[in-house]
PDB file of C-alpha atoms in Angstrom:
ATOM      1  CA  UNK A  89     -77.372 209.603 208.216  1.00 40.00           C
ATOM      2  CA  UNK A  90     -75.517 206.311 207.878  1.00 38.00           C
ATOM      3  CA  UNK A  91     -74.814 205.127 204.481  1.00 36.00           C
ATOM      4  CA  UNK A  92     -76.181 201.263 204.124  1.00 39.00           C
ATOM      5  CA  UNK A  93     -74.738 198.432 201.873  1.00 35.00           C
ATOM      6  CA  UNK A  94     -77.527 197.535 199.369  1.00 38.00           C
ATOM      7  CA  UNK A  95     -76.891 193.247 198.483  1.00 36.00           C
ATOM      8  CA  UNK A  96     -76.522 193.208 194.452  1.00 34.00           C
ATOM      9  CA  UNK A  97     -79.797 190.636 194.966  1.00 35.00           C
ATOM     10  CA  UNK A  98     -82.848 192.528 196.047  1.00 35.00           C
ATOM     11  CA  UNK A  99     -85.645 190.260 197.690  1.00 36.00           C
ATOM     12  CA  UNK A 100     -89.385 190.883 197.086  1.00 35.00           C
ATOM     13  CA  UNK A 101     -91.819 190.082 198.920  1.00 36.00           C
ATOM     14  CA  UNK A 102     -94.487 188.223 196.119  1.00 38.00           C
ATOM     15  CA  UNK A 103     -97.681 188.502 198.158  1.00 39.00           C
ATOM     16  CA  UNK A 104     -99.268 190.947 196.729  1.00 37.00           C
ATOM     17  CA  UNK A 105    -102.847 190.483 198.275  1.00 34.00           C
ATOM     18  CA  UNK A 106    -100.815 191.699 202.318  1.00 35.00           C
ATOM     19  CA  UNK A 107    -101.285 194.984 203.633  1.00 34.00           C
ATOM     20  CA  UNK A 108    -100.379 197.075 207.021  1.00 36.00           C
ATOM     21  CA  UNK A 109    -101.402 200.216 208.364  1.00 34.00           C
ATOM     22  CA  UNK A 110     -98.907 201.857 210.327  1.00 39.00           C
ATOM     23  CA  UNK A 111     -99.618 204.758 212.861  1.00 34.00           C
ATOM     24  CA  UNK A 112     -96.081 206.060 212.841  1.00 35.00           C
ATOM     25  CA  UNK A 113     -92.662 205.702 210.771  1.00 41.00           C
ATOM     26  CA  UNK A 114     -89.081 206.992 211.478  1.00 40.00           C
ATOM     27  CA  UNK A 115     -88.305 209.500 208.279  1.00 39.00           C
ATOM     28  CA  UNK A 116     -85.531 211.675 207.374  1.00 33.00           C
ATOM     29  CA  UNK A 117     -86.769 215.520 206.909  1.00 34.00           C
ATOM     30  CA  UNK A 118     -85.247 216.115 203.643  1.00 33.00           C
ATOM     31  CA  UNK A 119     -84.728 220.114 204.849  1.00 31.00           C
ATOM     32  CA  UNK A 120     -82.268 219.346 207.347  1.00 34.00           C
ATOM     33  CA  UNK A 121     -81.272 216.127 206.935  1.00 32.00           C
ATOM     34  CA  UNK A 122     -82.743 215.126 210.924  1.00 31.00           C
ATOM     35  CA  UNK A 123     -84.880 212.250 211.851  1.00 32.00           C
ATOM     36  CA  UNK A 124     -88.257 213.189 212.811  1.00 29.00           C
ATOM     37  CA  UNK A 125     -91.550 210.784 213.345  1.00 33.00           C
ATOM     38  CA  UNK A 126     -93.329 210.573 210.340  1.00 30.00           C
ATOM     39  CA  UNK A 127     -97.341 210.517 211.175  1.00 30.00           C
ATOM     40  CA  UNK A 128     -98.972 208.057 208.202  1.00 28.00           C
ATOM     41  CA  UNK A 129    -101.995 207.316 210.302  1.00 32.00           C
ATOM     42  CA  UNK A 130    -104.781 205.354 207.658  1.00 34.00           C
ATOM     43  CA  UNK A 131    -101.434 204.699 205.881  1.00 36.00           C
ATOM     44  CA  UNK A 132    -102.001 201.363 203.392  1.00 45.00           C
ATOM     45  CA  UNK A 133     -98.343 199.138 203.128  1.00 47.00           C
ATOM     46  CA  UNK A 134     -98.640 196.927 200.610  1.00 47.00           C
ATOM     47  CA  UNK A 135     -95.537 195.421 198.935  1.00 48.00           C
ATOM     48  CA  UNK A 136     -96.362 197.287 195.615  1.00 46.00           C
ATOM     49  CA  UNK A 137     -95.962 200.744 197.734  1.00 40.00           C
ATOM     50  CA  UNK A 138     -97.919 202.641 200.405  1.00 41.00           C
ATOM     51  CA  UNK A 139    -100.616 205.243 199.752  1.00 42.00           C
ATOM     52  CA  UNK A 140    -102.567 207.676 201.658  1.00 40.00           C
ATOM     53  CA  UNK A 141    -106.017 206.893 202.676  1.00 41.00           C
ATOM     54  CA  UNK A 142    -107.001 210.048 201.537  1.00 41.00           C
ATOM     55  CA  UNK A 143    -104.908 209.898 198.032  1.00 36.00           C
ATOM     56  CA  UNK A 144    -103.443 213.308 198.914  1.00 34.00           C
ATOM     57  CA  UNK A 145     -99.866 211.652 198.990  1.00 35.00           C
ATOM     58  CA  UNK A 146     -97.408 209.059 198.807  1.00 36.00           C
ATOM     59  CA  UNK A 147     -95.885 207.588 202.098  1.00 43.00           C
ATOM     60  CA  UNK A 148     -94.077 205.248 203.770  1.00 60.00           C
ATOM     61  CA  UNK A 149     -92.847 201.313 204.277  1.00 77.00           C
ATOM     62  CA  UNK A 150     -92.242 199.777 200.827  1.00 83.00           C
ATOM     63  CA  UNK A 151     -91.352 196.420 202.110  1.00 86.00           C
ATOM     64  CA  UNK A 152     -89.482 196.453 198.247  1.00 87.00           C
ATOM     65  CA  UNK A 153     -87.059 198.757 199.599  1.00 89.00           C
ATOM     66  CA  UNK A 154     -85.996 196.185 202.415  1.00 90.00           C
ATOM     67  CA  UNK A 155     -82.633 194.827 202.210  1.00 90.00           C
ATOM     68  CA  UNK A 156     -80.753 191.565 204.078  1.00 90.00           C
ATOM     69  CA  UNK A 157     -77.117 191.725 204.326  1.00 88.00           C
ATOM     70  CA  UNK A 158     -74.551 188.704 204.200  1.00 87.00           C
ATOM     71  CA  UNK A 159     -75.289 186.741 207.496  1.00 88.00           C
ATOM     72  CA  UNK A 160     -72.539 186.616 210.202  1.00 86.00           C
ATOM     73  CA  UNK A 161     -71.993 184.890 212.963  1.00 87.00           C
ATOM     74  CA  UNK A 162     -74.489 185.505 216.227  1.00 82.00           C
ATOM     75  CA  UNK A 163     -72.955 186.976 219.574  1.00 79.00           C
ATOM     76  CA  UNK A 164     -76.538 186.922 220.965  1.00 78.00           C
ATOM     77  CA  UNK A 165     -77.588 183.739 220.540  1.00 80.00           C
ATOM     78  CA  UNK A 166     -75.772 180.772 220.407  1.00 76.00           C
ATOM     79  CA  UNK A 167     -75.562 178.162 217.574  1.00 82.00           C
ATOM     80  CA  UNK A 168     -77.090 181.233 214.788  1.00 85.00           C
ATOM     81  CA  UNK A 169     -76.592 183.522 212.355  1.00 92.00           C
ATOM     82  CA  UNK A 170     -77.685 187.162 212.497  1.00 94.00           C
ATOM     83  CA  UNK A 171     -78.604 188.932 209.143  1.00 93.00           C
ATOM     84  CA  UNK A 172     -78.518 193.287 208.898  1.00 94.00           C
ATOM     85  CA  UNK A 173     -81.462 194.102 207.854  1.00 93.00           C
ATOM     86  CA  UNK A 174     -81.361 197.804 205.903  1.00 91.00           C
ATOM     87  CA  UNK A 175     -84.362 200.079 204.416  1.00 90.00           C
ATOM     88  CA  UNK A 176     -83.400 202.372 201.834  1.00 87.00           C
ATOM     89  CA  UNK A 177     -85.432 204.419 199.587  1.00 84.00           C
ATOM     90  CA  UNK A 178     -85.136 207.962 197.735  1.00 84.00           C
ATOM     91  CA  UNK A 179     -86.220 209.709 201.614  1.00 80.00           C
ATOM     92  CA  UNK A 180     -84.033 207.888 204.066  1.00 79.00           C
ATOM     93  CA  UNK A 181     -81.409 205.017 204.678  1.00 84.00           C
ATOM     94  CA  UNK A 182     -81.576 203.050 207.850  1.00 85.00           C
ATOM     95  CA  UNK A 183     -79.863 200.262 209.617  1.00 88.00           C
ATOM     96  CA  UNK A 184     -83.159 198.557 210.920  1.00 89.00           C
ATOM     97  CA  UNK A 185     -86.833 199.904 211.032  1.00 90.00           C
ATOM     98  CA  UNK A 186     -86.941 202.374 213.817  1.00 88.00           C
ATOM     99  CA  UNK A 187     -90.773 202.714 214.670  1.00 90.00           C
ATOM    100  CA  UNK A 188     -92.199 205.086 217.382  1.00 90.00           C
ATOM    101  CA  UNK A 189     -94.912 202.737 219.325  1.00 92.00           C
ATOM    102  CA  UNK A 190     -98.162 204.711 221.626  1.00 92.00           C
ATOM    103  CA  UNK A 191     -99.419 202.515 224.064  1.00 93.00           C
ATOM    104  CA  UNK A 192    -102.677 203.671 226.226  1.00 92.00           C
ATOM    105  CA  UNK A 193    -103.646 202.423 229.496  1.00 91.00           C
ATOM    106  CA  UNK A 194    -100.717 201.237 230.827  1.00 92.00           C
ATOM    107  CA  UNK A 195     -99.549 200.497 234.356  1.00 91.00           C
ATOM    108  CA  UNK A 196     -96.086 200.481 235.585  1.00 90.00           C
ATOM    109  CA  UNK A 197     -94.006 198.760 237.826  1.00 88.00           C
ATOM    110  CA  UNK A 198     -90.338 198.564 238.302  1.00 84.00           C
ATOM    111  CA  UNK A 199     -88.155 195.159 238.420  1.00 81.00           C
ATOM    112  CA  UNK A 200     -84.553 195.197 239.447  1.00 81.00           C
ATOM    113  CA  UNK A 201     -83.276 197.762 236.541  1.00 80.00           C
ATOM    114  CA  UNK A 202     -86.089 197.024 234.449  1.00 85.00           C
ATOM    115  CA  UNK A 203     -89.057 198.801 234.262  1.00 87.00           C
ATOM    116  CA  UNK A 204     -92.633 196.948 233.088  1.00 91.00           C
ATOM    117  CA  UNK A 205     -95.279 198.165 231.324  1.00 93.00           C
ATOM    118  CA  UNK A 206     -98.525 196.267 231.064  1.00 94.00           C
ATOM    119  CA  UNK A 207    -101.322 197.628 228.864  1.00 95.00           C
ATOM    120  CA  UNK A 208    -104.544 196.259 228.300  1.00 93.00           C
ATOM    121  CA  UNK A 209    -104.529 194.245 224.756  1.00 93.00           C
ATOM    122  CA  UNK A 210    -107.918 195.667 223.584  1.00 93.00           C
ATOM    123  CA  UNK A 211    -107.174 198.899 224.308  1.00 93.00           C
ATOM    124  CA  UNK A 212    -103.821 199.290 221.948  1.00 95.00           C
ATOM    125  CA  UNK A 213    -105.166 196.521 219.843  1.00 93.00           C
ATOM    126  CA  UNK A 214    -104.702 198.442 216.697  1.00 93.00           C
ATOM    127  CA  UNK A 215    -101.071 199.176 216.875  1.00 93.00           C
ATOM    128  CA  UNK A 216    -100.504 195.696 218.039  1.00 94.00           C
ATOM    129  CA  UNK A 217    -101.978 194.393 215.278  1.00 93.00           C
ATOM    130  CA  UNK A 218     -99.752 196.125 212.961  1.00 92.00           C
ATOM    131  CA  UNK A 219     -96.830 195.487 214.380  1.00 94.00           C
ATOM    132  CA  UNK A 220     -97.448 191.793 214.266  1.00 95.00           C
ATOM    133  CA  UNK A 221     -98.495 191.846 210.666  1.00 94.00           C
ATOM    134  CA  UNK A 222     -95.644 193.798 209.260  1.00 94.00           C
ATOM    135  CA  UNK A 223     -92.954 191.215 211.274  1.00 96.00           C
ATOM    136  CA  UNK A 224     -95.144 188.506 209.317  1.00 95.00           C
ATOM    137  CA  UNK A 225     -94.664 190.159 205.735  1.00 94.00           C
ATOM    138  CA  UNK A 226     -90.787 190.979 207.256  1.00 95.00           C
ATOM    139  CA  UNK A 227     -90.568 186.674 207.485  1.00 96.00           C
ATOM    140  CA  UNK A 228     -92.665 186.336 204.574  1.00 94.00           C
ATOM    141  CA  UNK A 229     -89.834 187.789 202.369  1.00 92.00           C
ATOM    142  CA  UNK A 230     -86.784 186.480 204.055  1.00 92.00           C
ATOM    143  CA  UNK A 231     -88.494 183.165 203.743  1.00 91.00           C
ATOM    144  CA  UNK A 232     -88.773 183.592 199.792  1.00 87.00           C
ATOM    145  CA  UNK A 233     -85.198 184.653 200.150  1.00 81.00           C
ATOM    146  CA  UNK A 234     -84.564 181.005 201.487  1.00 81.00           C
ATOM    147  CA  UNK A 235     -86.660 179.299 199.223  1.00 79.00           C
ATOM    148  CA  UNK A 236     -84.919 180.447 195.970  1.00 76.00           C
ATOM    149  CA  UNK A 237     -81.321 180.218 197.665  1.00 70.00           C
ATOM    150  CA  UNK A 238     -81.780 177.244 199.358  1.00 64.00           C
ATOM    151  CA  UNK A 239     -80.762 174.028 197.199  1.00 50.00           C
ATOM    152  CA  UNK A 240     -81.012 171.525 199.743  1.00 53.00           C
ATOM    153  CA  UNK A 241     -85.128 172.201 199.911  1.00 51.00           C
ATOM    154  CA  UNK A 242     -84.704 172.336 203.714  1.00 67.00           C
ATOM    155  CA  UNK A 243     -87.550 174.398 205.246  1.00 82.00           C
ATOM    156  CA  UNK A 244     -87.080 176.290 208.061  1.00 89.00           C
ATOM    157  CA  UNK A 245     -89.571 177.328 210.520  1.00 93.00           C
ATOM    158  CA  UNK A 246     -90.270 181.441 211.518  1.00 96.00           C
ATOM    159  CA  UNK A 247     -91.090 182.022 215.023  1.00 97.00           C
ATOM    160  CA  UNK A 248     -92.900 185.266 215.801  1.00 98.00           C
ATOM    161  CA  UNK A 249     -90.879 186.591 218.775  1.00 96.00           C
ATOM    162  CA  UNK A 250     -92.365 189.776 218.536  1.00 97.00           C
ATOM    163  CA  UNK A 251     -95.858 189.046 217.624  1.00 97.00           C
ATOM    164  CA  UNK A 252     -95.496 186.833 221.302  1.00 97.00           C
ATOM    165  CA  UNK A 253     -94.553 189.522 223.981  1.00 95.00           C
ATOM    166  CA  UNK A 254     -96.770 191.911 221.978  1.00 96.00           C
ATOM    167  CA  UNK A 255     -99.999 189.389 223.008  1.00 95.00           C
ATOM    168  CA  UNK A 256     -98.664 188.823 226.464  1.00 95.00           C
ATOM    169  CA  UNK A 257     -98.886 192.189 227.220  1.00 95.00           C
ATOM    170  CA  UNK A 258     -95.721 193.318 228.749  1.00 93.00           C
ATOM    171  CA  UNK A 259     -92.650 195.048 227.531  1.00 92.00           C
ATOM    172  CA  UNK A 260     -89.475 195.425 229.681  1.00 89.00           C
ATOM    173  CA  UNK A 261     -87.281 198.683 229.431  1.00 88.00           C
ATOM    174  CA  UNK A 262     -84.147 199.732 230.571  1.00 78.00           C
ATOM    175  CA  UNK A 263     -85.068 203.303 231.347  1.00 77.00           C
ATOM    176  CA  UNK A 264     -87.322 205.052 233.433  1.00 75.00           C
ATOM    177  CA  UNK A 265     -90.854 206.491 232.746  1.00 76.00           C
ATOM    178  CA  UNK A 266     -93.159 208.405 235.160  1.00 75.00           C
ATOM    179  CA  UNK A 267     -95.495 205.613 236.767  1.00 76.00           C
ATOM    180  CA  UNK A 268     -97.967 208.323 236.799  1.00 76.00           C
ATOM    181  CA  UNK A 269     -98.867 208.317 233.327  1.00 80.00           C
ATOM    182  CA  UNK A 270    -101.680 206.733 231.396  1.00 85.00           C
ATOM    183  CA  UNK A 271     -99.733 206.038 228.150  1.00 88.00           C
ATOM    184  CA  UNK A 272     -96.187 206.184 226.785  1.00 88.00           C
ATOM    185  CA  UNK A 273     -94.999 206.553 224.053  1.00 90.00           C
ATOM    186  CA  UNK A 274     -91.812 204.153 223.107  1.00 91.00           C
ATOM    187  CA  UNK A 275     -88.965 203.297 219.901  1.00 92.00           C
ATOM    188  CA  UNK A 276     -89.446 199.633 218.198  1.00 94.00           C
ATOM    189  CA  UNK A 277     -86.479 198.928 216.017  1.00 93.00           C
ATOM    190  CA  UNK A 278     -86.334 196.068 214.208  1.00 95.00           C
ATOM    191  CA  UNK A 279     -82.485 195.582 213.991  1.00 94.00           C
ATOM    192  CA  UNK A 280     -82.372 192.011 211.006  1.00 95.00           C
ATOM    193  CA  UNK A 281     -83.145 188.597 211.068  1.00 95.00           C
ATOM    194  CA  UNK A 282     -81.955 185.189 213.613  1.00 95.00           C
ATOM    195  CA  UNK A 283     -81.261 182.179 212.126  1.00 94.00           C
ATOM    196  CA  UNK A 284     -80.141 178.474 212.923  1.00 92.00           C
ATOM    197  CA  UNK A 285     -80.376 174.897 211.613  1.00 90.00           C
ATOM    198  CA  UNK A 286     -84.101 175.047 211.894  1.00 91.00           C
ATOM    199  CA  UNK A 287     -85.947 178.289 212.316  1.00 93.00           C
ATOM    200  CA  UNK A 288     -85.281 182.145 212.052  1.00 95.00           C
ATOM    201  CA  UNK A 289     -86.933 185.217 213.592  1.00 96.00           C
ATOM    202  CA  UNK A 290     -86.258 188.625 213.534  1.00 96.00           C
ATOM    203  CA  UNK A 291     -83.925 190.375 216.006  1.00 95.00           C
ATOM    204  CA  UNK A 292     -85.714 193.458 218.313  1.00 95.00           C
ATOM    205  CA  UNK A 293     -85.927 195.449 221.134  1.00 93.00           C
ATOM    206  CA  UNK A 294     -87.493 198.062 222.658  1.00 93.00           C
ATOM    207  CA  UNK A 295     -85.618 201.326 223.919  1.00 88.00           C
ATOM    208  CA  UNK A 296     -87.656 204.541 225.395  1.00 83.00           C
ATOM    209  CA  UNK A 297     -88.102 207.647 223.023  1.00 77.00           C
ATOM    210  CA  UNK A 298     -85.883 210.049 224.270  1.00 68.00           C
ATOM    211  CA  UNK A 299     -82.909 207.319 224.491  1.00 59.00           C
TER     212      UNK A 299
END
């Protein structure tokens, strides 16, 4: 697993009152040292630590073990900065958050080299809803980051990317899935944070499981 650089500054998040529930993480199994999906359904991530619905065990995004890197310049997108964002904590170390995403009722279609998948928003409105809150909390503490660093009091605006094609319902991929099926099941990761003169976001994309 890739060793990560861990800033000498860590940034918490100070909302304490925020929680997600998230059906799936990326973990490290400790045994072998391989990456395996990590089921924490009825999960609670708060930024004091995540807990088991059922108290039987510990699990999880700790949103205090989230790291930004020294920003460099943006090949992506003009005029920007990009930021690494790293998790690290006594299980795993990862460039990113790699999250496994299930989407049900979905239809199919194919677009140049692209393939579409449209889902119905009510029916995956769950996951949806997760996602979108933990890329709020993700803002949240980059934007507390700002505050305290920032000496010219210059506020900057987040835009919710993410949150956006989630509630559009569509998601382009480069690969190819069976048009036949009902649901699929796909890889967010969450690779750091954009940011210009005036707002930031964080940087995505969405790649099929097996890639």
């Amino acid at each position: 697993m890739e060793k990560v650089y861990k800033p000498k500054k860590q940034l918490y998040n100070n909302n304490n009152n925020t929680h997600i529930f998230m059906n799936l993480v990326f973990k490290t199994n400790k045994i072998n040292n391989t990456a395996a999906d990590y089921d924490v359904a009825n999960c609670e991530c708060t930024n004091d630590g995540c807990h088991n619905a059922n108290h039987e065990s510990s699990c999880a995004i700790n949103l205090k073990h989230l790291y930004f890197s020294e920003p460099i310049q943006n090949s992506i997108i003009h005029d920007s900065y990009f930021i690494r964002m790293n998790y690290s904590d006594n299980d795993v170390s990862l460039t990113g958050l790699i999250l496994p995403v299930k989407l049900s009722f979905i239809t199919i279609s194919k677009s140049f080299n692209k393939n579409i998948i449209m889902y119905d928003l009510h029916s995956n409105k769950e996951v949806i809803s997760n996602i979108c809150k933990l890329e709020t909390l993700i803002l949240e503490k980059y934007s507390n980051f700002l505050n305290s660093a920032n000496n010219s009091n210059t506020l900057k605006i987040p835009v919710y990317n993410l949150s956006t094609q989630l509630k559009s319902c569509s998601i382009k991929l480069f690969s190819d899935i069976d048009k036949r099926t009902q649901e699929c099941n796909i890889i967010l990761k969450i690779s750091g944070i954009w940011e210009n003169i005036r707002e930031y976001g964080i940087t995505f994309k969405f790649m099929d499981l097996h890639s």
